[in-house]
Coordinates of C-alpha atoms in Angstrom, one line a residue:
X1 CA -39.4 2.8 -13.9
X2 CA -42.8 4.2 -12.5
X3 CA -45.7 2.9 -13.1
X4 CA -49.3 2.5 -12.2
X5 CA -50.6 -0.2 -9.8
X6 CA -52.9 -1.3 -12.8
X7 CA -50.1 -1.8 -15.3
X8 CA -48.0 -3.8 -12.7
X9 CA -51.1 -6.0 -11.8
X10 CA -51.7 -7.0 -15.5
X11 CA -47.8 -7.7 -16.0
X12 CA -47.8 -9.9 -12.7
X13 CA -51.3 -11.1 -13.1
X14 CA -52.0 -9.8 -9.4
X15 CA -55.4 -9.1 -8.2
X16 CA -56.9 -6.9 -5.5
X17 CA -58.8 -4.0 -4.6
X18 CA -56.0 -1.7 -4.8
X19 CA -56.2 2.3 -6.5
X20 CA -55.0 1.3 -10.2
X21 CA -54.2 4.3 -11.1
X22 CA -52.0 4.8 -7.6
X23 CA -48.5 4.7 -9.3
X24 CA -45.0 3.1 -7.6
X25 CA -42.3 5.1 -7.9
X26 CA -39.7 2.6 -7.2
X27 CA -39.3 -1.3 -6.1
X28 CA -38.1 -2.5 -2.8
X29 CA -37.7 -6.0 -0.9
X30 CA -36.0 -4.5 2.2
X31 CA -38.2 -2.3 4.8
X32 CA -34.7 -0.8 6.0
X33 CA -34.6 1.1 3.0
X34 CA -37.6 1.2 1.5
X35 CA -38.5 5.0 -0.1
X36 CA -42.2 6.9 0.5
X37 CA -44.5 5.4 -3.0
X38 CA -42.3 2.2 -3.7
X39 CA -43.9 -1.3 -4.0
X40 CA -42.6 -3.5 -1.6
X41 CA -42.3 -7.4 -3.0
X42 CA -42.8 -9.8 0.4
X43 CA -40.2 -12.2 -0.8
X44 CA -38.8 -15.2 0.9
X45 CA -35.5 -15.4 1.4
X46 CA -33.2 -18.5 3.3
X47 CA -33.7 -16.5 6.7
X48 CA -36.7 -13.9 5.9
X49 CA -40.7 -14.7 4.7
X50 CA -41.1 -11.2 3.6
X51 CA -44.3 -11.5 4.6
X52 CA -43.6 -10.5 8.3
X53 CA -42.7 -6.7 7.6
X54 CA -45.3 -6.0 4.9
X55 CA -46.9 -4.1 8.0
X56 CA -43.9 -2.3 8.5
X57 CA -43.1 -1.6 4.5
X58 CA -46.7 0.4 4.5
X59 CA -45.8 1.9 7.5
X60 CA -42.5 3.0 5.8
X61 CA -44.4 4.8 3.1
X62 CA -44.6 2.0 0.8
X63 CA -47.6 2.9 -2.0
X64 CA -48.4 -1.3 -1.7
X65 CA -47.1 -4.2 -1.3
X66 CA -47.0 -7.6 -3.3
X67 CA -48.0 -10.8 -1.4
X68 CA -49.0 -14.8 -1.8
X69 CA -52.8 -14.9 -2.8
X70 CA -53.3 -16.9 0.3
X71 CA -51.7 -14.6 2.5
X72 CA -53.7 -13.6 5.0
X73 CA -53.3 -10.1 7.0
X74 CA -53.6 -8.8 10.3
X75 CA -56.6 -7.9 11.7
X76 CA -57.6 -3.8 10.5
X77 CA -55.0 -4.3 7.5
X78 CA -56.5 -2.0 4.8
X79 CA -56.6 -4.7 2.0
X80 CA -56.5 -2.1 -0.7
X81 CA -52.4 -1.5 -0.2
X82 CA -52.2 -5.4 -1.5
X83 CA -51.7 -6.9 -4.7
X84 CA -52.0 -10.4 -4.4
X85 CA -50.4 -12.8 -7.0
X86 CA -51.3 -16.7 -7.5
X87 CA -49.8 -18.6 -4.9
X88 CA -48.6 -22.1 -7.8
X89 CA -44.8 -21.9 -7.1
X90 CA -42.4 -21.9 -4.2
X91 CA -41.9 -18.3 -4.5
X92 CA -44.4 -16.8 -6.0
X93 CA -44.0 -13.3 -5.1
X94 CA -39.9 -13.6 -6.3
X95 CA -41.5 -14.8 -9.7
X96 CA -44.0 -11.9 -10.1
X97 CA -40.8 -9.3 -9.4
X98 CA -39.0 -11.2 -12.3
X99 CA -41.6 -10.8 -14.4
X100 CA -42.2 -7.3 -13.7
X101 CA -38.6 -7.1 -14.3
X102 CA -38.8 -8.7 -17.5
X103 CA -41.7 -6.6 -19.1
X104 CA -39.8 -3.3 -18.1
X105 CA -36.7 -4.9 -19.8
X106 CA -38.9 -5.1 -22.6
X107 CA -40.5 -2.0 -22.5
X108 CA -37.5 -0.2 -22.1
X109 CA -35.9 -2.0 -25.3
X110 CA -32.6 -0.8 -25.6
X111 CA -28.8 -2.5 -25.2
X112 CA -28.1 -4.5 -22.0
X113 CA -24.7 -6.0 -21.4
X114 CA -24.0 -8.9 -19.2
X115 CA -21.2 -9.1 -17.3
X116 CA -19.9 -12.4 -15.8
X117 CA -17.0 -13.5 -14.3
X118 CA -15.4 -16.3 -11.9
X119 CA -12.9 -13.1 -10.5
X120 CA -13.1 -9.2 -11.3
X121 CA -17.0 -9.2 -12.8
X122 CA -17.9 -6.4 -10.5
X123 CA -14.7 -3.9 -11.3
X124 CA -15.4 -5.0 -15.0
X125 CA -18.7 -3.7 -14.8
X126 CA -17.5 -0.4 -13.0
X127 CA -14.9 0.1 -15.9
X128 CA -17.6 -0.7 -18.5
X129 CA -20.2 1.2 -17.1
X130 CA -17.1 4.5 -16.9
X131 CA -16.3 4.1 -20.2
X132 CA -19.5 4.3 -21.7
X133 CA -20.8 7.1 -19.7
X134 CA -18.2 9.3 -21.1
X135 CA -21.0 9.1 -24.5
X136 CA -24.0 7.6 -23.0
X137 CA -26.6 8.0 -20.3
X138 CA -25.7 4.3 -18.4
X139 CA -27.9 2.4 -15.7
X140 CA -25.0 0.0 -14.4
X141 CA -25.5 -2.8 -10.7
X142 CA -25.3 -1.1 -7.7
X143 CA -22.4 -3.1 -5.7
X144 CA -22.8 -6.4 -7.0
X145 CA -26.5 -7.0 -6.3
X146 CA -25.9 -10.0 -9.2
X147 CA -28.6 -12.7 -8.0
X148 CA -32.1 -13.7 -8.3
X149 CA -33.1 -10.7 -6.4
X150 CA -30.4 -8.3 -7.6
X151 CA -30.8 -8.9 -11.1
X152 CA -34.3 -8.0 -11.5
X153 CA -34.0 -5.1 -8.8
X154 CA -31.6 -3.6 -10.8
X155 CA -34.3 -3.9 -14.2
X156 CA -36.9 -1.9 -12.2
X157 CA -34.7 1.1 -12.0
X158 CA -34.3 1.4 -16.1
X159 CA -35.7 5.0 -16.9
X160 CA -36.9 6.0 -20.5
X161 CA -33.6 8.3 -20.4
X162 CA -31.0 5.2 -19.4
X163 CA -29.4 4.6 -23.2
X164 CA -27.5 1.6 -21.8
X165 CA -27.5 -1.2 -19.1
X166 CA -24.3 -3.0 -17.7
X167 CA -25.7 -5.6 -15.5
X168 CA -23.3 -7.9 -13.6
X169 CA -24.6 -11.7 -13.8
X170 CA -23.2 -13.7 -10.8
X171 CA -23.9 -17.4 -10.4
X172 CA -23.0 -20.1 -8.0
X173 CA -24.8 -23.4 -9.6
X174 CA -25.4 -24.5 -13.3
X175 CA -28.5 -23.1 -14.5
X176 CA -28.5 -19.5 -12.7
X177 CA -26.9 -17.7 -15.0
X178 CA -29.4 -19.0 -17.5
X179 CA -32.3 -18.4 -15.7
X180 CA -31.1 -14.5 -15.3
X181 CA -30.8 -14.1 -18.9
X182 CA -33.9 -15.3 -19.2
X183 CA -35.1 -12.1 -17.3
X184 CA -32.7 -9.7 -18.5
X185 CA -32.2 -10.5 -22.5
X186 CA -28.5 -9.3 -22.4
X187 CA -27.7 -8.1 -26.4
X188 CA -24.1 -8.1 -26.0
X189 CA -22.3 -10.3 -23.2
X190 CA -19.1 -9.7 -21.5
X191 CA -17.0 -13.0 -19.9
X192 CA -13.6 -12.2 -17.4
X193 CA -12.1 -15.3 -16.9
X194 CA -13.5 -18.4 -15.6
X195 CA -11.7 -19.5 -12.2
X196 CA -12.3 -21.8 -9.0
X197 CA -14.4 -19.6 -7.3
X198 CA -18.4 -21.7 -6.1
X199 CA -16.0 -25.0 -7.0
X200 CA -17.8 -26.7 -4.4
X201 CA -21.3 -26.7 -6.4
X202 CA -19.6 -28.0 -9.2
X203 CA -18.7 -31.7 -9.1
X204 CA -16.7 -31.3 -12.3
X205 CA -14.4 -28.8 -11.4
X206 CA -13.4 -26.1 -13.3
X207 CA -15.1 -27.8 -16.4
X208 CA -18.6 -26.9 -14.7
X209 CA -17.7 -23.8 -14.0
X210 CA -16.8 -23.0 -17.2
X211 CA -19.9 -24.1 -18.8
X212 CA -22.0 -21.9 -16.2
X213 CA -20.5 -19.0 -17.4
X214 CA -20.9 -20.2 -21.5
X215 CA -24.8 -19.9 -20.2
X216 CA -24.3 -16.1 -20.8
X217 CA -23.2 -16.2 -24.3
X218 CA -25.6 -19.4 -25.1
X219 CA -28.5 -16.8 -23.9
X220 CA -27.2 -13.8 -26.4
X221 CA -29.3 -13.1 -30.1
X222 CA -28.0 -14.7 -33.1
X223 CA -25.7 -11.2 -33.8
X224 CA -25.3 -10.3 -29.9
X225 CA -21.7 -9.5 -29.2
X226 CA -19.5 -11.6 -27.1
X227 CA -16.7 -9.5 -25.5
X228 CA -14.6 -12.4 -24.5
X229 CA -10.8 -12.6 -22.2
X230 CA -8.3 -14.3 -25.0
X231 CA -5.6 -15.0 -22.5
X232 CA -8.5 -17.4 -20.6
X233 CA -8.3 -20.9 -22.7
X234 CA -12.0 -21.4 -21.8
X235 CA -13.3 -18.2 -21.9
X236 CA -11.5 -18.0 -25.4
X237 CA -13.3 -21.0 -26.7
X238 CA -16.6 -19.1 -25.6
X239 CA -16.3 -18.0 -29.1
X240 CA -16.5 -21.4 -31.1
X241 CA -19.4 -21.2 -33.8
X242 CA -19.8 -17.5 -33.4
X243 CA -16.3 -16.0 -34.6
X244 CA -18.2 -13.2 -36.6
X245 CA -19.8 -11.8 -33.3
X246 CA -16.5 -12.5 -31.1
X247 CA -14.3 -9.1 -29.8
X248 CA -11.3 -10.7 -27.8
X249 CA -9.4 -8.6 -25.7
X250 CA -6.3 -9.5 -23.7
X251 CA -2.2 -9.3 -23.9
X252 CA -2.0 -12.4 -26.4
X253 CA -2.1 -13.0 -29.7
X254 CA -5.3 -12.3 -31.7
X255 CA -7.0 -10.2 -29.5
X256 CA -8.1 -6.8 -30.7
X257 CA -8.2 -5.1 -28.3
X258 CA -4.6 -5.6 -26.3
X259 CA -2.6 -3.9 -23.6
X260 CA 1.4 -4.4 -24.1
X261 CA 5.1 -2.7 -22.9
X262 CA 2.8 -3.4 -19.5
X263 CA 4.5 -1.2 -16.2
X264 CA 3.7 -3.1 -13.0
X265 CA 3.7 -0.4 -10.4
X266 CA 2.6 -2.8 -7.3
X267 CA -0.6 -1.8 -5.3
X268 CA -0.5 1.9 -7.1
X269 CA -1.6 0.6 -10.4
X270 CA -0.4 -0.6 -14.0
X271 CA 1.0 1.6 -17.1
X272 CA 0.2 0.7 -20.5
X273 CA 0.1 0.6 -24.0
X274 CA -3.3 0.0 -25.5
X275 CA -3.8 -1.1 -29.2
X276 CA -7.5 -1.3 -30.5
X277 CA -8.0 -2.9 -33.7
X278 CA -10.0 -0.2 -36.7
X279 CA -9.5 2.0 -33.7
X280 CA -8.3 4.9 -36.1
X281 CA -9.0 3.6 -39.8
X282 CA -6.1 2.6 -41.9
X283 CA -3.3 4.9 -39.5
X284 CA -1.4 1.6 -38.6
X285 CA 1.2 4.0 -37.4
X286 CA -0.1 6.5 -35.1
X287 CA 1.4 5.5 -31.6
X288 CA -0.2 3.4 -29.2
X289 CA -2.4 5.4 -26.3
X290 CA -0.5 5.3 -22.8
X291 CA -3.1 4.1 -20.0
X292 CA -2.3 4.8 -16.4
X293 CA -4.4 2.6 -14.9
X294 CA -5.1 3.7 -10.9
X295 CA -6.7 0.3 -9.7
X296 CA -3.6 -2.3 -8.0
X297 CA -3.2 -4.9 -9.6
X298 CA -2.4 -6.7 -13.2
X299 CA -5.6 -8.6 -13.4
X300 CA -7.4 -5.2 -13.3
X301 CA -5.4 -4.7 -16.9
X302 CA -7.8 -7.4 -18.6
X303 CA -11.1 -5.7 -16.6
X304 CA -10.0 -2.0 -18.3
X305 CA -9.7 -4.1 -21.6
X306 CA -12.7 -5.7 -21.2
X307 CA -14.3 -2.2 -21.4
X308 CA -12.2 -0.2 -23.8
X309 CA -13.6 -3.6 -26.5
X310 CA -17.1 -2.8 -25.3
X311 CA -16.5 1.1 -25.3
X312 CA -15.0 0.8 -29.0
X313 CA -17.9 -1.0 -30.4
X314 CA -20.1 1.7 -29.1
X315 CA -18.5 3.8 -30.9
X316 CA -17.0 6.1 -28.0
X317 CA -13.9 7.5 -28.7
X318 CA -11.0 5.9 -27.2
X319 CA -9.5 8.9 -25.6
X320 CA -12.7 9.9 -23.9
X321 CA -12.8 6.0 -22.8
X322 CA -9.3 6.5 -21.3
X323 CA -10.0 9.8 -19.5
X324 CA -12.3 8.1 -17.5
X325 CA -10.8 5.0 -17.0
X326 CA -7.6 6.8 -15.8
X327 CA -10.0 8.7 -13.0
X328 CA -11.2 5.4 -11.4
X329 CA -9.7 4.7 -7.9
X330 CA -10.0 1.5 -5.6
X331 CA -13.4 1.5 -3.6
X332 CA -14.1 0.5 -0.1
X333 CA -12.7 -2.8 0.5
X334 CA -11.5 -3.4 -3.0
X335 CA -8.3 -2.0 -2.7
X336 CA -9.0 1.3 -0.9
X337 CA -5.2 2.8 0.5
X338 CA -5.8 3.3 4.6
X339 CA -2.5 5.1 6.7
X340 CA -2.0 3.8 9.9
X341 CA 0.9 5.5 12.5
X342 CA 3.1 5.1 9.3
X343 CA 2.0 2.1 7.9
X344 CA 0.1 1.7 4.7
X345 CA -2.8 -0.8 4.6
X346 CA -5.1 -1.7 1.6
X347 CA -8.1 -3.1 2.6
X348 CA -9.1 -5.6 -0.2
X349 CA -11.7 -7.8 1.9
X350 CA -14.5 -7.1 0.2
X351 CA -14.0 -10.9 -1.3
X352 CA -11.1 -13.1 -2.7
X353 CA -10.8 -16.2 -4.6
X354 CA -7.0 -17.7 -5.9
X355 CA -6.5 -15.7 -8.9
X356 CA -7.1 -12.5 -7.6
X357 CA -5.1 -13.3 -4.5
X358 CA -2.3 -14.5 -6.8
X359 CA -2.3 -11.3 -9.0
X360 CA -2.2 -8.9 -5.8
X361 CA 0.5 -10.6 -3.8
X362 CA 2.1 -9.7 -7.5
X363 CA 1.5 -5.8 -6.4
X364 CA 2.3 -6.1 -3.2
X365 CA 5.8 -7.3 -4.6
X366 CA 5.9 -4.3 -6.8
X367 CA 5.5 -2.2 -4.4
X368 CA 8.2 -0.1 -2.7
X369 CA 7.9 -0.8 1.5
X370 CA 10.4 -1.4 4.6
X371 CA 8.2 -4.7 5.3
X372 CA 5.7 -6.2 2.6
X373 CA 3.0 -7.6 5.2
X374 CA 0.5 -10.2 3.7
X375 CA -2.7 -10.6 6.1
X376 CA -4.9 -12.9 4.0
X377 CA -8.5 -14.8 5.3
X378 CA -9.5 -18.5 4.0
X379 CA -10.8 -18.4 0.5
X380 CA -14.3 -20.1 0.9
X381 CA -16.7 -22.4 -1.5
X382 CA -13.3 -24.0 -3.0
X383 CA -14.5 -27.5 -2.3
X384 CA -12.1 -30.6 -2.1
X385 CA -9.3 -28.4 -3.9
X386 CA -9.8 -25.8 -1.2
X387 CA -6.5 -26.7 0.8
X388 CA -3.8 -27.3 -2.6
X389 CA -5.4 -23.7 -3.6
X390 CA -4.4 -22.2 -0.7
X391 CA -0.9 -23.8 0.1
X392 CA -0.4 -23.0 -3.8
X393 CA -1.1 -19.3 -2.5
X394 CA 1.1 -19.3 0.3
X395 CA 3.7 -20.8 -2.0
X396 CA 3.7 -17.6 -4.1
X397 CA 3.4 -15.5 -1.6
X398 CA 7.6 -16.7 -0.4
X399 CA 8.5 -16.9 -4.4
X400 CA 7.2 -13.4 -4.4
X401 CA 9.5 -12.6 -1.5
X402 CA 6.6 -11.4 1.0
X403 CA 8.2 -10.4 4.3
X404 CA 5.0 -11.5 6.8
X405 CA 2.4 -13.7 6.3
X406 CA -0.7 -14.4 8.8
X407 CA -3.5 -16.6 8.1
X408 CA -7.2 -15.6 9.1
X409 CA -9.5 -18.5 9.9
X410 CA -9.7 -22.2 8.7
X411 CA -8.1 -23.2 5.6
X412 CA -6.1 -19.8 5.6
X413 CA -3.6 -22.3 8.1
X414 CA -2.5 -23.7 4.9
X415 CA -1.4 -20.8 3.4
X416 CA 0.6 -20.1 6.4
X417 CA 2.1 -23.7 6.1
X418 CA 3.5 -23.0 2.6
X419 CA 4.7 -20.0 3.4
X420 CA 6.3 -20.8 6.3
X421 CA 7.9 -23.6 5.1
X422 CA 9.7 -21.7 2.8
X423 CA 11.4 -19.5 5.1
X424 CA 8.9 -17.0 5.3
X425 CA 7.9 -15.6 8.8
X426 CA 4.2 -16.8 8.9
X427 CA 1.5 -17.0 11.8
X428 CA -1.8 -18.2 12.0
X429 CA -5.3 -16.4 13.8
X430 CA -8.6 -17.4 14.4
X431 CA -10.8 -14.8 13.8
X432 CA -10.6 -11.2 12.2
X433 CA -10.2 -9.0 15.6
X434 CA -7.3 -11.6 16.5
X435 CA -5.7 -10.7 13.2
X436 CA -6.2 -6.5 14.1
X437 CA -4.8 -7.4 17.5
X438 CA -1.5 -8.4 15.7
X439 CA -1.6 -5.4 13.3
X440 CA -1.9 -3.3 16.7
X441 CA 1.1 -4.8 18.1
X442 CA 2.9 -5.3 14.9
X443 CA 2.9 -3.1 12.4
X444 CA 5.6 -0.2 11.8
X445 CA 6.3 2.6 10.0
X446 CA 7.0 2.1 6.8
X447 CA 5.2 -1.4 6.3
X448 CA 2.9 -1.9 3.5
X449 CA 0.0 -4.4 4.3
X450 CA -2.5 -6.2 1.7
X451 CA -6.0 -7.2 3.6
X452 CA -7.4 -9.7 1.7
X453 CA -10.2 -12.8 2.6
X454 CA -13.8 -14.1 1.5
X455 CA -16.8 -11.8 2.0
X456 CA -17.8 -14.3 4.9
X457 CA -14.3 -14.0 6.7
X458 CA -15.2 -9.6 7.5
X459 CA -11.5 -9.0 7.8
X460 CA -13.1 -5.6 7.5
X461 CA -13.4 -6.1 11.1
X462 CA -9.4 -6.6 12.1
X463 CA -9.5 -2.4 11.1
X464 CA -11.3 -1.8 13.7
X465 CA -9.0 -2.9 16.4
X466 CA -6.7 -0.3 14.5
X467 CA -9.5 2.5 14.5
X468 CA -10.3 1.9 18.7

């Protein structure tokens, strides 16, 4: 949202000698990409003291830049491009982009919907964010900027024209998701499942976890909607106490929005039949609407739920909910289809915890190949249950009949040992470039391959062996 220096400094509390009526025209914390007339915020990251490039971000074009009241610049800085904020917390300058964040929120006043999620929160928010802009005019996360900096980033970009704001809510310690909502005032909240992923933060397991995520629809108003996965046991009793303001979606019984007569095909996608509850009045016999859902596999079933509940209690019609949904395709590295001298390879490494690894060695089955070649990279911040997860993986992967499996990096060599001793041919690499090696080497004509690791893995990189 623009606005003038002067507004900003009396939200933020800032002080300084800058032009008030000078107006930002957007909000940056990265001098890479920082736009001519945005306000850069010198925040402190774990590697970064933002700080050091508020030099460069004028230099960039930056209108000003917000810095520690006790900051003090180089010699010939022109002080008037500086709105300094009171340096009585660890990160001051974070805290001031929050609350900047938070009074645009406010200002802006319309419907925001969280969106959290152990697996899937950032393809739910796509979906939601496609459905609804079928009616409305939707601000939705860019990527899955989801934190501390991410959240409030995304806030400052709320125009008076933006009807509606799906913001994905990502956490990885108790509190977070909390102290987001805090900023953000979501009216209607939005829960996928609740899984293992972060179990290393969480002493208590899956339990923790569980109430992490509950932080979202603890932070909602009295009548805020909670659009919540019935086929999840814990995101199901998310609902407890506040029935009356509960939309469950799902393939079980009691949700209302559901998906049934469900067509696994593999890494192409899923058919099926949706039925929304008081989708068309009283007409309890007009036939069910048949999705064809383009994104691989069956998990992404509950994310396209997930937004026809939130698209119906918008009020946007369910067959201008399913034209959209049914244009959606994979993205880069969430399931993108790459050909290779013959061989097809989806490229999936954009992140991976168990369930989501589960569901897509389910699609790879499905799907219709000479060889079904499984190349998957250690699943990180699983704690202590970190090694059963991934033999458990590796375990399915033979059930499921996979025809190669190789592991990529540390606890992936459990996987492998599963696997293997089930009968399946399995091998082990260290690194991402040793796993592209063997796709050079290996692959045929005719194989289908699922890429799949943790962010911090880049099996990305094993492409590029393929690409040189």
């Amino acid at each position: 949202m623009k606005l003038a220096l002067g507004q900003i400094a009396d939200w933020i509390h800032a002080e300084g000698i800058f032009d008030t009526n000078a107006e930002a025209v957007g909000y940056s914390i990265d001098t890479r990409t920082i736009g001519a007339g945005e306000l850069f915020f010198s925040v402190t990251g774990e590697r970064v003291n933002g700080h050091d490039y508020v030099e460069i971000a004028i230099a960039n074009g930056a209108v000003a830049a917000v810095v520690s009241q006790r900051w003090l610049p180089p010699a010939n800085f022109d002080e008037a491009k500086l709105l300094r904020v009171p340096d009585d917390c660890d990160d001051c300058v974070l805290v001031a982009m929050q609350n900047l964040a938070h009074a645009v929120r406010r200002r802006w006043g319309k419907r925001v919907i969280g969106v959290t999620g152990s697996a899937g929160k950032t393809t739910t928010k796509e979906c939601i964010a496609t459905a609804l802009s079928s009616r409305f005019s939707v601000l939705k996360t860019e990527g899955n900027f989801n934190n501390h900096f991410g959240v409030p980033l995304t806030l400052l970009r709320l125009e008076p024209e933006h009807e509606v704001l799906v913001l994905e809510m990502g956490m990885n310690h108790a509190g977070e998701i909390a102290a987001l909502a805090k900023i953000a005032e979501p009216d209607w909240g939005v829960v996928s499942n609740v899984g293992m992923a972060h179990a290393e933060f969480f002493p208590d397991g899956i339990e923790g976890i569980a109430r992490a995520k509950r932080e979202l629809i603890e932070a909602l108003p009295e009548r805020g909607l909670a659009i919540l996965n019935g086929d999840d046991a814990r995101v199901r009793a998310f609902s407890n106490g506040r029935e009356d303001c509960t939309v469950l979606y799902g393939t079980s019984e009691g949700c209302a929005v559901s998906a049934r007569s469900i067509e696994d095909l593999g890494l192409n996608g899923t058919e099926f039949d949706l039925h929304v509850e008081g989708a068309y009045g009283d007409d309890s016999t007009r036939p069910a609407l048949r999705v064809v859902l383009r994104l691989p596999g069956r998990h992404n079933v509950l994310n396209a739920l997930a937004a026809f509940a939130v698209a119906s209690r918008s009020g946007v019609p369910m067959l201008a909910a399913m034209a959209a949904l049914e244009q959606m395709r994979p993205t880069d590295k969430r399931g993108n289809l790459l050909s290779w001298h013959g061989a097809e390879i989806v490229n999936d490494t954009y992140n991976s915890n168990p369930t989501a690894l589960l569901s897509m060695i389910e699609a790879l089955k499905k799907t219709d190949a000479k060889r079904r070649v499984l190349i998957v990279g250690e699943m990180l911040e699983l704690g202590a249950e970190g090694p059963r997860l991934h033999a458990e993986c590796g375990a399915a992967a033979a059930t499921a009949k996979i025809d190669v499996v190789v592991g990529v990096r540390g606890l992936a060599s459990e996987l492998v040992k599963a696997a293997g001793a089930r009968g399946i041919a399995a091998e082990f690499v260290d690194s991402a470039e040793q796993a592209g090696a063997w796709m050079k080497e290996n692959l045929r004509e005719g194989d289908v391959v699922l890429l799949k690791a943790s962010r911090g893995v880049r099996l990305e990189r094993a492409l590029a062996a393929l690409e040189a």
